[in-house]
mmCIF file of C-alpha atoms (C1' of nucleotides) in Angstrom:
data_model
loop_
_atom_site.group_PDB
_atom_site.id
_atom_site.type_symbol
_atom_site.label_atom_id
_atom_site.label_comp_id
_atom_site.label_asym_id
_atom_site.label_seq_id
_atom_site.Cartn_x
_atom_site.Cartn_y
_atom_site.Cartn_z
ATOM 1 C CA MET R 98 6.041 0.617 9.402
ATOM 2 C CA LYS R 99 8.513 3.440 9.201
ATOM 3 C CA LEU R 100 10.199 5.206 12.054
ATOM 4 C CA THR R 101 10.992 8.746 11.021
ATOM 5 C CA THR R 102 11.027 12.204 12.477
ATOM 6 C CA ARG R 103 7.436 12.736 11.415
ATOM 7 C CA GLY R 104 6.349 9.932 13.697
ATOM 8 C CA ARG R 105 8.374 11.527 16.439
ATOM 9 C CA TYR R 106 6.663 14.857 15.876
ATOM 10 C CA ALA R 107 3.297 13.165 16.104
ATOM 11 C CA VAL R 108 4.093 11.235 19.275
ATOM 12 C CA THR R 109 5.553 14.368 20.813
ATOM 13 C CA ALA R 110 2.453 16.389 19.971
ATOM 14 C CA MET R 111 0.116 13.699 21.250
ATOM 15 C CA LEU R 112 2.056 13.407 24.468
ATOM 16 C CA ASP R 113 1.880 17.159 24.864
ATOM 17 C CA LEU R 114 -1.853 16.856 24.422
ATOM 18 C CA ALA R 115 -2.047 14.081 26.998
ATOM 19 C CA ILE R 116 -0.052 16.099 29.510
ATOM 20 C CA ASN R 117 -1.543 19.544 28.968
ATOM 21 C CA GLY R 118 -5.066 18.613 28.059
ATOM 22 C CA GLY R 119 -7.380 18.380 30.983
ATOM 23 C CA SER R 120 -11.007 19.217 30.568
ATOM 24 C CA ARG R 121 -10.216 21.972 28.077
ATOM 25 C CA PRO R 122 -9.045 21.434 24.529
ATOM 26 C CA VAL R 123 -5.479 22.355 23.626
ATOM 27 C CA SER R 124 -4.849 24.623 20.640
ATOM 28 C CA LEU R 125 -2.258 23.813 18.054
ATOM 29 C CA ALA R 126 -0.738 27.233 18.670
ATOM 30 C CA ASP R 127 0.029 26.145 22.225
ATOM 31 C CA ILE R 128 1.595 22.880 21.137
ATOM 32 C CA SER R 129 3.510 24.716 18.444
ATOM 33 C CA GLY R 130 4.936 27.082 21.040
ATOM 34 C CA ARG R 131 5.849 24.417 23.566
ATOM 35 C CA GLN R 132 7.257 21.828 21.199
ATOM 36 C CA GLU R 133 8.660 24.183 18.569
ATOM 37 C CA ILE R 134 6.886 22.570 15.662
ATOM 38 C CA SER R 135 5.573 24.786 12.868
ATOM 39 C CA LEU R 136 1.868 25.496 13.275
ATOM 40 C CA SER R 137 0.986 24.707 9.678
ATOM 41 C CA TYR R 138 2.869 21.465 9.865
ATOM 42 C CA LEU R 139 0.992 20.556 13.015
ATOM 43 C CA GLU R 140 -2.250 21.249 11.177
ATOM 44 C CA GLN R 141 -1.321 18.673 8.586
ATOM 45 C CA LEU R 142 -0.385 16.121 11.198
ATOM 46 C CA PHE R 143 -3.559 16.673 13.197
ATOM 47 C CA ALA R 144 -5.698 16.352 10.096
ATOM 48 C CA LYS R 145 -4.336 12.819 9.878
ATOM 49 C CA LEU R 146 -4.650 12.162 13.577
ATOM 50 C CA ARG R 147 -8.269 13.237 13.409
ATOM 51 C CA ARG R 148 -8.955 11.011 10.432
ATOM 52 C CA GLY R 149 -7.344 8.242 12.435
ATOM 53 C CA GLN R 150 -9.843 8.863 15.249
ATOM 54 C CA LEU R 151 -7.117 9.637 17.732
ATOM 55 C CA VAL R 152 -8.222 13.184 18.495
ATOM 56 C CA THR R 153 -11.412 15.240 18.412
ATOM 57 C CA SER R 154 -11.535 18.920 17.595
ATOM 58 C CA ALA R 155 -13.452 21.992 18.727
ATOM 59 C CA ARG R 156 -13.506 25.186 16.711
ATOM 60 C CA GLY R 157 -13.710 28.751 17.834
ATOM 61 C CA PRO R 158 -12.127 30.624 20.703
ATOM 62 C CA GLY R 159 -11.069 28.299 23.476
ATOM 63 C CA GLY R 160 -11.198 25.463 21.006
ATOM 64 C CA GLY R 161 -8.508 23.011 20.058
ATOM 65 C CA TYR R 162 -7.927 19.290 20.204
ATOM 66 C CA ARG R 163 -8.592 16.582 22.769
ATOM 67 C CA LEU R 164 -7.554 12.973 22.883
ATOM 68 C CA ALA R 165 -10.375 10.876 21.483
ATOM 69 C CA ARG R 166 -9.821 8.313 24.241
ATOM 70 C CA SER R 167 -7.901 8.267 27.477
ATOM 71 C CA GLY R 168 -4.129 8.252 27.156
ATOM 72 C CA ALA R 169 -4.086 4.733 28.555
ATOM 73 C CA GLU R 170 -5.978 3.583 25.467
ATOM 74 C CA ILE R 171 -3.903 5.297 22.784
ATOM 75 C CA TYR R 172 -0.873 3.387 21.632
ATOM 76 C CA VAL R 173 2.281 4.697 20.038
ATOM 77 C CA ALA R 174 1.861 2.397 17.063
ATOM 78 C CA GLU R 175 -1.526 3.937 16.280
ATOM 79 C CA ILE R 176 -0.058 7.408 16.244
ATOM 80 C CA ILE R 177 2.765 6.466 13.927
ATOM 81 C CA ASP R 178 0.415 4.558 11.665
ATOM 82 C CA ALA R 179 -1.905 7.543 11.429
ATOM 83 C CA VAL R 180 0.759 9.949 10.196
ATOM 84 C CA ASP R 181 3.159 7.675 8.353
ATOM 85 C CA GLU R 182 0.496 5.658 6.601
ATOM 86 C CA SER R 183 1.559 3.670 3.547
ATOM 87 C CA VAL R 184 4.290 1.123 3.893
ATOM 88 C CA ASP R 185 5.353 0.860 0.294
ATOM 89 C CA VAL R 186 5.471 -2.706 -0.963
ATOM 90 C CA THR R 187 8.015 -2.085 -3.666
ATOM 91 C CA ASN R 188 9.505 -5.158 -5.337
ATOM 92 C CA CYS R 189 8.282 -8.253 -7.060
ATOM 93 C CA GLN R 190 4.552 -7.790 -6.620
ATOM 94 C CA GLY R 191 2.758 -8.807 -9.756
ATOM 95 C CA LYS R 192 6.023 -9.409 -11.552
ATOM 96 C CA GLY R 193 6.786 -13.101 -11.581
ATOM 97 C CA ASN R 194 10.516 -12.574 -11.583
ATOM 98 C CA CYS R 195 11.346 -13.820 -8.134
ATOM 99 C CA GLN R 196 14.143 -16.213 -8.927
ATOM 100 C CA GLN R 197 14.173 -19.164 -6.562
ATOM 101 C CA GLY R 198 11.476 -17.389 -4.629
ATOM 102 C CA GLU R 199 14.181 -15.195 -3.172
ATOM 103 C CA THR R 200 13.152 -11.680 -3.939
ATOM 104 C CA CYS R 201 9.846 -12.359 -2.290
ATOM 105 C CA LEU R 202 11.646 -14.163 0.494
ATOM 106 C CA THR R 203 13.466 -11.114 1.754
ATOM 107 C CA HIS R 204 10.455 -8.955 1.124
ATOM 108 C CA HIS R 205 8.315 -11.062 3.420
ATOM 109 C CA LEU R 206 11.091 -11.213 5.917
ATOM 110 C CA TRP R 207 11.149 -7.446 6.164
ATOM 111 C CA GLU R 208 7.415 -7.208 6.417
ATOM 112 C CA ASP R 209 7.435 -9.651 9.301
ATOM 113 C CA LEU R 210 10.212 -7.786 10.982
ATOM 114 C CA SER R 211 8.415 -4.488 10.814
ATOM 115 C CA GLY R 212 5.303 -6.309 11.991
ATOM 116 C CA GLN R 213 7.134 -7.325 15.146
ATOM 117 C CA ILE R 214 8.166 -3.745 15.815
ATOM 118 C CA HIS R 215 4.607 -2.696 15.215
ATOM 119 C CA ASP R 216 3.390 -5.169 17.795
ATOM 120 C CA PHE R 217 5.986 -3.920 20.191
ATOM 121 C CA LEU R 218 4.835 -0.312 19.860
ATOM 122 C CA SER R 219 1.227 -1.452 20.073
ATOM 123 C CA HIS R 220 1.808 -2.228 23.714
ATOM 124 C CA ILE R 221 3.092 1.200 24.721
ATOM 125 C CA SER R 222 0.385 3.748 25.440
ATOM 126 C CA LEU R 223 0.583 7.470 26.065
ATOM 127 C CA GLY R 224 -0.476 6.705 29.598
ATOM 128 C CA ASP R 225 2.445 4.325 29.996
ATOM 129 C CA LEU R 226 4.812 7.025 28.806
ATOM 130 C CA MET R 227 3.372 9.542 31.261
ATOM 131 C CA ASP R 228 3.618 7.049 34.094
ATOM 132 C CA GLY R 229 7.268 6.527 33.350
ATOM 133 C CA ARG R 230 7.185 3.031 32.060
ATOM 134 C CA GLY R 231 7.387 1.890 28.490
ATOM 135 C CA ARG R 232 4.895 -0.850 28.655
ATOM 136 C CA ARG R 233 2.453 -2.496 30.981
ATOM 137 C CA PRO R 234 3.845 -5.685 32.512
ATOM 138 C CA SER R 235 0.652 -7.493 31.691
ATOM 139 C CA GLN R 236 1.231 -6.915 27.987
ATOM 140 C CA GLN R 237 4.444 -8.712 27.451
ATOM 141 C CA MET R 238 6.011 -9.709 24.212
ATOM 142 C CA THR R 239 6.160 -13.453 24.126
ATOM 143 C CA ASP R 240 8.329 -15.771 22.162
ATOM 144 C CA GLY R 241 5.205 -16.907 20.415
ATOM 145 C CA ALA R 242 5.023 -13.562 18.736
ATOM 146 C CA PHE R 243 8.107 -14.478 16.773
ATOM 147 C CA GLN R 244 6.838 -17.625 15.171
ATOM 148 C CA THR R 245 5.873 -15.756 12.052
ATOM 149 C CA LEU R 246 9.246 -14.125 11.659
ATOM 150 C CA SER R 247 10.723 -16.509 9.145
ATOM 151 C CA ILE R 248 11.814 -16.870 5.601
ATOM 152 C CA ARG R 249 9.038 -17.894 3.266
ATOM 153 C CA MET N 42 17.582 4.607 14.767
ATOM 154 C CA LYS N 43 15.632 4.928 11.578
ATOM 155 C CA LEU N 44 13.761 2.182 9.781
ATOM 156 C CA THR N 45 13.696 2.995 6.103
ATOM 157 C CA THR N 46 13.920 1.233 2.782
ATOM 158 C CA ARG N 47 17.668 1.687 2.757
ATOM 159 C CA GLY N 48 17.954 -0.457 5.844
ATOM 160 C CA ARG N 49 15.768 -3.015 4.151
ATOM 161 C CA TYR N 50 18.019 -3.025 1.113
ATOM 162 C CA ALA N 51 21.021 -3.584 3.327
ATOM 163 C CA VAL N 52 19.436 -6.406 5.326
ATOM 164 C CA THR N 53 18.238 -8.012 2.103
ATOM 165 C CA ALA N 54 21.693 -7.830 0.566
ATOM 166 C CA MET N 55 23.369 -9.186 3.677
ATOM 167 C CA LEU N 56 20.921 -12.049 3.873
ATOM 168 C CA ASP N 57 21.588 -12.821 0.236
ATOM 169 C CA LEU N 58 25.266 -12.905 1.117
ATOM 170 C CA ALA N 59 24.620 -15.199 4.064
ATOM 171 C CA ILE N 60 22.571 -17.579 1.922
ATOM 172 C CA ASN N 61 24.627 -17.599 -1.255
ATOM 173 C CA GLY N 62 28.084 -17.125 0.179
ATOM 174 C CA GLY N 63 29.822 -20.362 0.999
ATOM 175 C CA SER N 64 33.572 -20.537 0.745
ATOM 176 C CA ARG N 65 33.603 -18.225 -2.248
ATOM 177 C CA PRO N 66 32.945 -14.499 -2.188
ATOM 178 C CA VAL N 67 29.751 -13.186 -3.753
ATOM 179 C CA SER N 68 29.976 -10.376 -6.304
ATOM 180 C CA LEU N 69 27.734 -7.357 -6.096
ATOM 181 C CA ALA N 70 26.677 -8.066 -9.677
ATOM 182 C CA ASP N 71 25.186 -11.358 -8.486
ATOM 183 C CA ILE N 72 23.336 -9.748 -5.607
ATOM 184 C CA SER N 73 22.180 -6.977 -7.913
ATOM 185 C CA GLY N 74 20.748 -9.548 -10.296
ATOM 186 C CA ARG N 75 19.051 -11.643 -7.650
ATOM 187 C CA GLN N 76 17.649 -8.875 -5.506
ATOM 188 C CA GLU N 77 17.064 -6.303 -8.240
ATOM 189 C CA ILE N 78 19.004 -3.542 -6.559
ATOM 190 C CA SER N 79 21.045 -1.200 -8.707
ATOM 191 C CA LEU N 80 24.719 -2.199 -8.768
ATOM 192 C CA SER N 81 26.019 1.292 -8.088
ATOM 193 C CA TYR N 82 23.664 1.686 -5.193
ATOM 194 C CA LEU N 83 24.863 -1.604 -3.761
ATOM 195 C CA GLU N 84 28.410 -0.324 -4.075
ATOM 196 C CA GLN N 85 27.540 2.606 -1.873
ATOM 197 C CA LEU N 86 25.835 0.412 0.676
ATOM 198 C CA PHE N 87 28.688 -2.083 0.795
ATOM 199 C CA ALA N 88 31.222 0.684 1.231
ATOM 200 C CA LYS N 89 29.407 1.454 4.476
ATOM 201 C CA LEU N 90 29.020 -2.177 5.440
ATOM 202 C CA ARG N 91 32.735 -2.631 4.948
ATOM 203 C CA ARG N 92 33.548 0.417 7.054
ATOM 204 C CA GLY N 93 31.248 -1.067 9.661
ATOM 205 C CA GLN N 94 33.342 -4.265 9.669
ATOM 206 C CA LEU N 95 30.394 -6.383 8.623
ATOM 207 C CA VAL N 96 31.876 -7.658 5.358
ATOM 208 C CA THR N 97 35.295 -8.226 3.859
ATOM 209 C CA SER N 98 36.139 -7.781 0.212
ATOM 210 C CA ALA N 99 38.284 -9.470 -2.424
ATOM 211 C CA ARG N 100 39.105 -7.802 -5.721
ATOM 212 C CA GLY N 101 39.666 -9.282 -9.097
ATOM 213 C CA PRO N 102 37.980 -12.119 -10.982
ATOM 214 C CA GLY N 103 36.181 -14.454 -8.641
ATOM 215 C CA GLY N 104 36.262 -11.739 -6.021
ATOM 216 C CA GLY N 105 33.407 -10.169 -4.137
ATOM 217 C CA TYR N 106 32.245 -9.850 -0.568
ATOM 218 C CA ARG N 107 32.076 -12.223 2.375
ATOM 219 C CA LEU N 108 30.495 -11.842 5.773
ATOM 220 C CA ALA N 109 33.151 -10.674 8.195
ATOM 221 C CA ARG N 110 31.771 -13.085 10.805
ATOM 222 C CA SER N 111 29.394 -15.992 10.755
ATOM 223 C CA GLY N 112 25.761 -15.141 10.109
ATOM 224 C CA ALA N 113 24.962 -16.171 13.666
ATOM 225 C CA GLU N 114 27.114 -13.315 14.895
ATOM 226 C CA ILE N 115 25.801 -10.523 12.697
ATOM 227 C CA TYR N 116 22.734 -8.740 14.001
ATOM 228 C CA VAL N 117 20.100 -6.827 12.091
ATOM 229 C CA ALA N 118 20.660 -3.737 14.233
ATOM 230 C CA GLU N 119 24.319 -3.617 13.214
ATOM 231 C CA ILE N 120 23.406 -3.672 9.548
ATOM 232 C CA ILE N 121 20.883 -0.888 9.861
ATOM 233 C CA ASP N 122 23.254 1.175 11.968
ATOM 234 C CA ALA N 123 25.995 0.771 9.388
ATOM 235 C CA VAL N 124 23.951 2.155 6.496
ATOM 236 C CA ASP N 125 21.578 4.552 8.224
ATOM 237 C CA GLU N 126 24.162 6.063 10.529
ATOM 238 C CA SER N 127 23.325 9.440 12.055
ATOM 239 C CA VAL N 128 20.232 9.694 14.170
ATOM 240 C CA ASP N 129 19.672 13.411 14.046
ATOM 241 C CA VAL N 130 19.219 14.945 17.457
ATOM 242 C CA THR N 131 17.246 17.939 16.284
ATOM 243 C CA ASN N 132 15.691 20.137 18.970
ATOM 244 C CA CYS N 133 16.712 21.899 22.107
ATOM 245 C CA GLN N 134 20.351 20.828 22.316
ATOM 246 C CA GLY N 135 22.476 23.732 23.439
ATOM 247 C CA LYS N 136 19.498 26.033 23.367
ATOM 248 C CA GLY N 137 18.160 26.509 26.881
ATOM 249 C CA ASN N 138 14.627 27.046 25.685
ATOM 250 C CA CYS N 139 13.060 23.885 26.982
ATOM 251 C CA GLN N 140 10.113 25.324 28.838
ATOM 252 C CA GLN N 141 9.237 23.293 31.892
ATOM 253 C CA GLY N 142 11.823 20.803 30.742
ATOM 254 C CA GLU N 143 9.308 19.581 28.249
ATOM 255 C CA THR N 144 10.948 19.876 24.898
ATOM 256 C CA CYS N 145 13.816 17.808 26.188
ATOM 257 C CA LEU N 146 11.320 15.505 27.843
ATOM 258 C CA THR N 147 9.812 14.258 24.632
ATOM 259 C CA HIS N 148 13.174 14.236 22.969
ATOM 260 C CA HIS N 149 14.575 11.847 25.541
ATOM 261 C CA LEU N 150 11.432 9.829 25.410
ATOM 262 C CA TRP N 151 11.881 9.247 21.726
ATOM 263 C CA GLU N 152 15.530 8.415 22.087
ATOM 264 C CA ASP N 153 14.691 5.809 24.681
ATOM 265 C CA LEU N 154 11.975 4.395 22.526
ATOM 266 C CA SER N 155 14.252 3.991 19.545
ATOM 267 C CA GLY N 156 16.830 2.551 21.910
ATOM 268 C CA GLN N 157 14.406 -0.212 22.825
ATOM 269 C CA ILE N 158 13.809 -1.030 19.198
ATOM 270 C CA HIS N 159 17.523 -1.053 18.677
ATOM 271 C CA ASP N 160 17.963 -3.564 21.465
ATOM 272 C CA PHE N 161 15.209 -5.651 20.003
ATOM 273 C CA LEU N 162 16.916 -5.820 16.607
ATOM 274 C CA SER N 163 20.233 -6.453 18.300
ATOM 275 C CA HIS N 164 18.959 -9.883 19.217
ATOM 276 C CA ILE N 165 18.048 -11.006 15.724
ATOM 277 C CA SER N 166 20.945 -12.366 13.689
ATOM 278 C CA LEU N 167 21.217 -13.293 10.030
ATOM 279 C CA GLY N 168 21.568 -16.859 11.207
ATOM 280 C CA ASP N 169 18.297 -16.615 13.088
ATOM 281 C CA LEU N 170 16.580 -15.337 9.979
ATOM 282 C CA MET N 171 17.975 -18.164 7.885
ATOM 283 C CA ASP N 172 16.890 -20.713 10.487
ATOM 284 C CA GLY N 173 13.382 -19.358 10.336
ATOM 285 C CA ARG N 174 13.142 -17.806 13.717
ATOM 286 C CA GLY N 175 13.344 -14.153 14.554
ATOM 287 C CA ARG N 176 15.327 -14.423 17.684
ATOM 288 C CA ARG N 177 17.046 -16.898 19.899
ATOM 289 C CA PRO N 178 14.946 -17.869 22.903
ATOM 290 C CA SER N 179 17.942 -17.379 25.155
ATOM 291 C CA GLN N 180 18.093 -13.718 24.245
ATOM 292 C CA GLN N 181 14.796 -12.519 25.451
ATOM 293 C CA MET N 182 13.664 -8.997 25.966
ATOM 294 C CA THR N 183 12.979 -8.555 29.625
ATOM 295 C CA ASP N 184 10.796 -6.091 31.431
ATOM 296 C CA GLY N 185 13.938 -4.702 32.971
ATOM 297 C CA ALA N 186 14.904 -3.368 29.577
ATOM 298 C CA PHE N 187 12.055 -0.918 29.860
ATOM 299 C CA GLN N 188 13.086 0.752 33.052
ATOM 300 C CA THR N 189 14.810 3.523 31.156
ATOM 301 C CA LEU N 190 11.821 4.264 28.999
ATOM 302 C CA SER N 191 10.421 7.169 30.929
ATOM 303 C CA ILE N 192 9.892 10.855 30.853
ATOM 304 C CA ARG N 193 12.856 12.801 32.094
ATOM 305 C "C1'" DC K 3 52.369 -9.339 -19.367
ATOM 306 C "C1'" DT K 4 47.824 -8.730 -20.689
ATOM 307 C "C1'" DT K 5 43.158 -8.815 -19.934
ATOM 308 C "C1'" DA K 6 38.807 -9.266 -17.923
ATOM 309 C "C1'" DT K 7 36.800 -8.990 -13.564
ATOM 310 C "C1'" DT K 8 35.656 -6.851 -9.490
ATOM 311 C "C1'" DC K 9 36.065 -3.713 -5.840
ATOM 312 C "C1'" DT K 10 36.893 1.524 -4.665
ATOM 313 C "C1'" DT K 11 36.008 6.293 -4.835
ATOM 314 C "C1'" DG K 12 34.036 10.678 -5.776
ATOM 315 C "C1'" DA K 13 31.129 13.627 -8.118
ATOM 316 C "C1'" DC K 14 26.977 14.214 -10.083
ATOM 317 C "C1'" DT K 15 21.704 13.797 -11.064
ATOM 318 C "C1'" DA K 16 16.793 12.508 -10.564
ATOM 319 C "C1'" DA K 17 13.077 11.462 -7.908
ATOM 320 C "C1'" DA K 18 10.694 11.196 -3.767
ATOM 321 C "C1'" DA K 19 9.693 12.353 0.972
ATOM 322 C "C1'" DT K 20 9.804 15.707 4.471
ATOM 323 C "C1'" DA K 21 9.128 20.072 6.366
ATOM 324 C "C1'" DG K 22 7.285 24.321 5.992
ATOM 325 C "C1'" DT K 23 4.465 28.334 3.766
ATOM 326 C "C1'" DC K 24 0.445 30.753 2.203
ATOM 327 C "C1'" DG K 25 -4.194 32.116 1.572
ATOM 328 C "C1'" DG K 26 -8.696 31.453 1.870
ATOM 329 C "C1'" DG K 27 -12.333 29.469 4.233
ATOM 330 C "C1'" DA K 28 -15.979 27.738 8.082
ATOM 331 C "C1'" DA K 29 -17.434 27.312 12.818
ATOM 332 C "C1'" DT K 30 -18.212 29.375 17.145
ATOM 333 C "C1'" DA K 31 -17.542 31.625 21.806
ATOM 334 C "C1'" DG K 32 -17.802 35.936 23.714
ATOM 335 C "C1'" DC B 7 -19.708 41.413 14.956
ATOM 336 C "C1'" DT B 8 -15.180 39.824 15.788
ATOM 337 C "C1'" DA B 9 -11.339 37.347 17.223
ATOM 338 C "C1'" DT B 10 -10.032 32.729 17.629
ATOM 339 C "C1'" DT B 11 -9.355 28.361 16.060
ATOM 340 C "C1'" DC B 12 -9.896 24.492 13.174
ATOM 341 C "C1'" DC B 13 -9.992 23.165 8.178
ATOM 342 C "C1'" DC B 14 -8.289 22.537 3.503
ATOM 343 C "C1'" DG B 15 -5.803 22.751 -0.729
ATOM 344 C "C1'" DA B 16 -2.121 24.304 -3.279
ATOM 345 C "C1'" DC B 17 2.366 25.613 -3.383
ATOM 346 C "C1'" DT B 18 7.602 25.788 -2.230
ATOM 347 C "C1'" DA B 19 12.041 24.606 -0.196
ATOM 348 C "C1'" DT B 20 15.002 21.357 1.742
ATOM 349 C "C1'" DT B 21 16.703 16.941 2.588
ATOM 350 C "C1'" DT B 22 17.012 12.195 1.766
ATOM 351 C "C1'" DT B 23 16.957 8.403 -1.143
ATOM 352 C "C1'" DA B 24 18.070 6.123 -5.129
ATOM 353 C "C1'" DG B 25 20.527 5.835 -9.018
ATOM 354 C "C1'" DT B 26 24.205 7.211 -12.669
ATOM 355 C "C1'" DC B 27 28.712 7.925 -14.417
ATOM 356 C "C1'" DA B 28 33.571 7.835 -14.911
ATOM 357 C "C1'" DA B 29 38.082 6.913 -13.522
ATOM 358 C "C1'" DG B 30 41.101 3.999 -11.083
ATOM 359 C "C1'" DA B 31 43.385 0.041 -8.327
ATOM 360 C "C1'" DA B 32 43.891 -4.865 -7.311
ATOM 361 C "C1'" DT B 33 44.204 -9.403 -8.880
ATOM 362 C "C1'" DA B 34 43.179 -14.117 -10.923
ATOM 363 C "C1'" DA B 35 43.760 -16.507 -15.018
ATOM 364 C "C1'" DG B 36 45.373 -17.286 -19.497
#
DNA sequence: CTTATTCTTGACTAAAATAGTCGGGAATAG
DNA sequence: CTATTCCCGACTATTTTAGTCAAGAATAAG
């Protein structure tokens, strides 16, 4: 998982959609105007969001995008995953050159770490953000979640 | 806060230092060999880590770098901050064009969100990683930490 | 003192990712 | 029909990341 400005753009746009989208779809031109993101760039992002089943689209006048589910059921992690896709798994894959198992060691470590952050963001929904809380109390990060975060 | 491969490089290198550095300093050439990171690139990273007071250096034969503190007192967030520095605060700063307070709204939202992740990584030390646990049980993320995560 | 080692610094380059542009389409409401 | 809006691919510019290179300063060891 990466945390970059693109993910921020996507979360921003989706939140705009959650706030401004009632029964009617919201056009990208509207989001572009409100959030000051280039229209063409939004088109690229929403192509990915649609592929990721996070939004549905309607063409023609009065058309635009809607959330595919309620905001309470769309999590920040999903949005970021949809637009940031591939976490590159650079080093020491097929190559057997991991001396003392160390190159792979730190690689796994980092994967676990980013997995924890992913879990964390998986508990924050658009609805939570609109309601003014980061996360539902019922979905709490437990110490158990950290068992896997270790050197292998 | 950004989470990129550069941060991963830095955490990897620091963990290598924590593991392989006893009483003697560890040379960048050694880390470069073990972790397969270009020496010159490591030099750039360690210049930042040194400015960030995370390592100390010793020149000459037998020289190298040491952790500035014990691994138990160096946190992942510090390492990433030291090498990834500036979080760009792009939109709607001095410009008063935040319609309905919304552009700033999502901006703050994202800042808060990355703040939470920062806090999270502030509780994981190199020592914790070496011991095979992500975080000390005593330093637990509480629900209270999420009070600030809201739309403003 | 000399030498090899290692950090220190700055400028430069290459490659990749990010952000944005452009032009042509296809669907559809009015 | 026509204007609106999504859709799609190719293209470009900018920034970031990763890596290179060269010169220099400190210092341990012979």
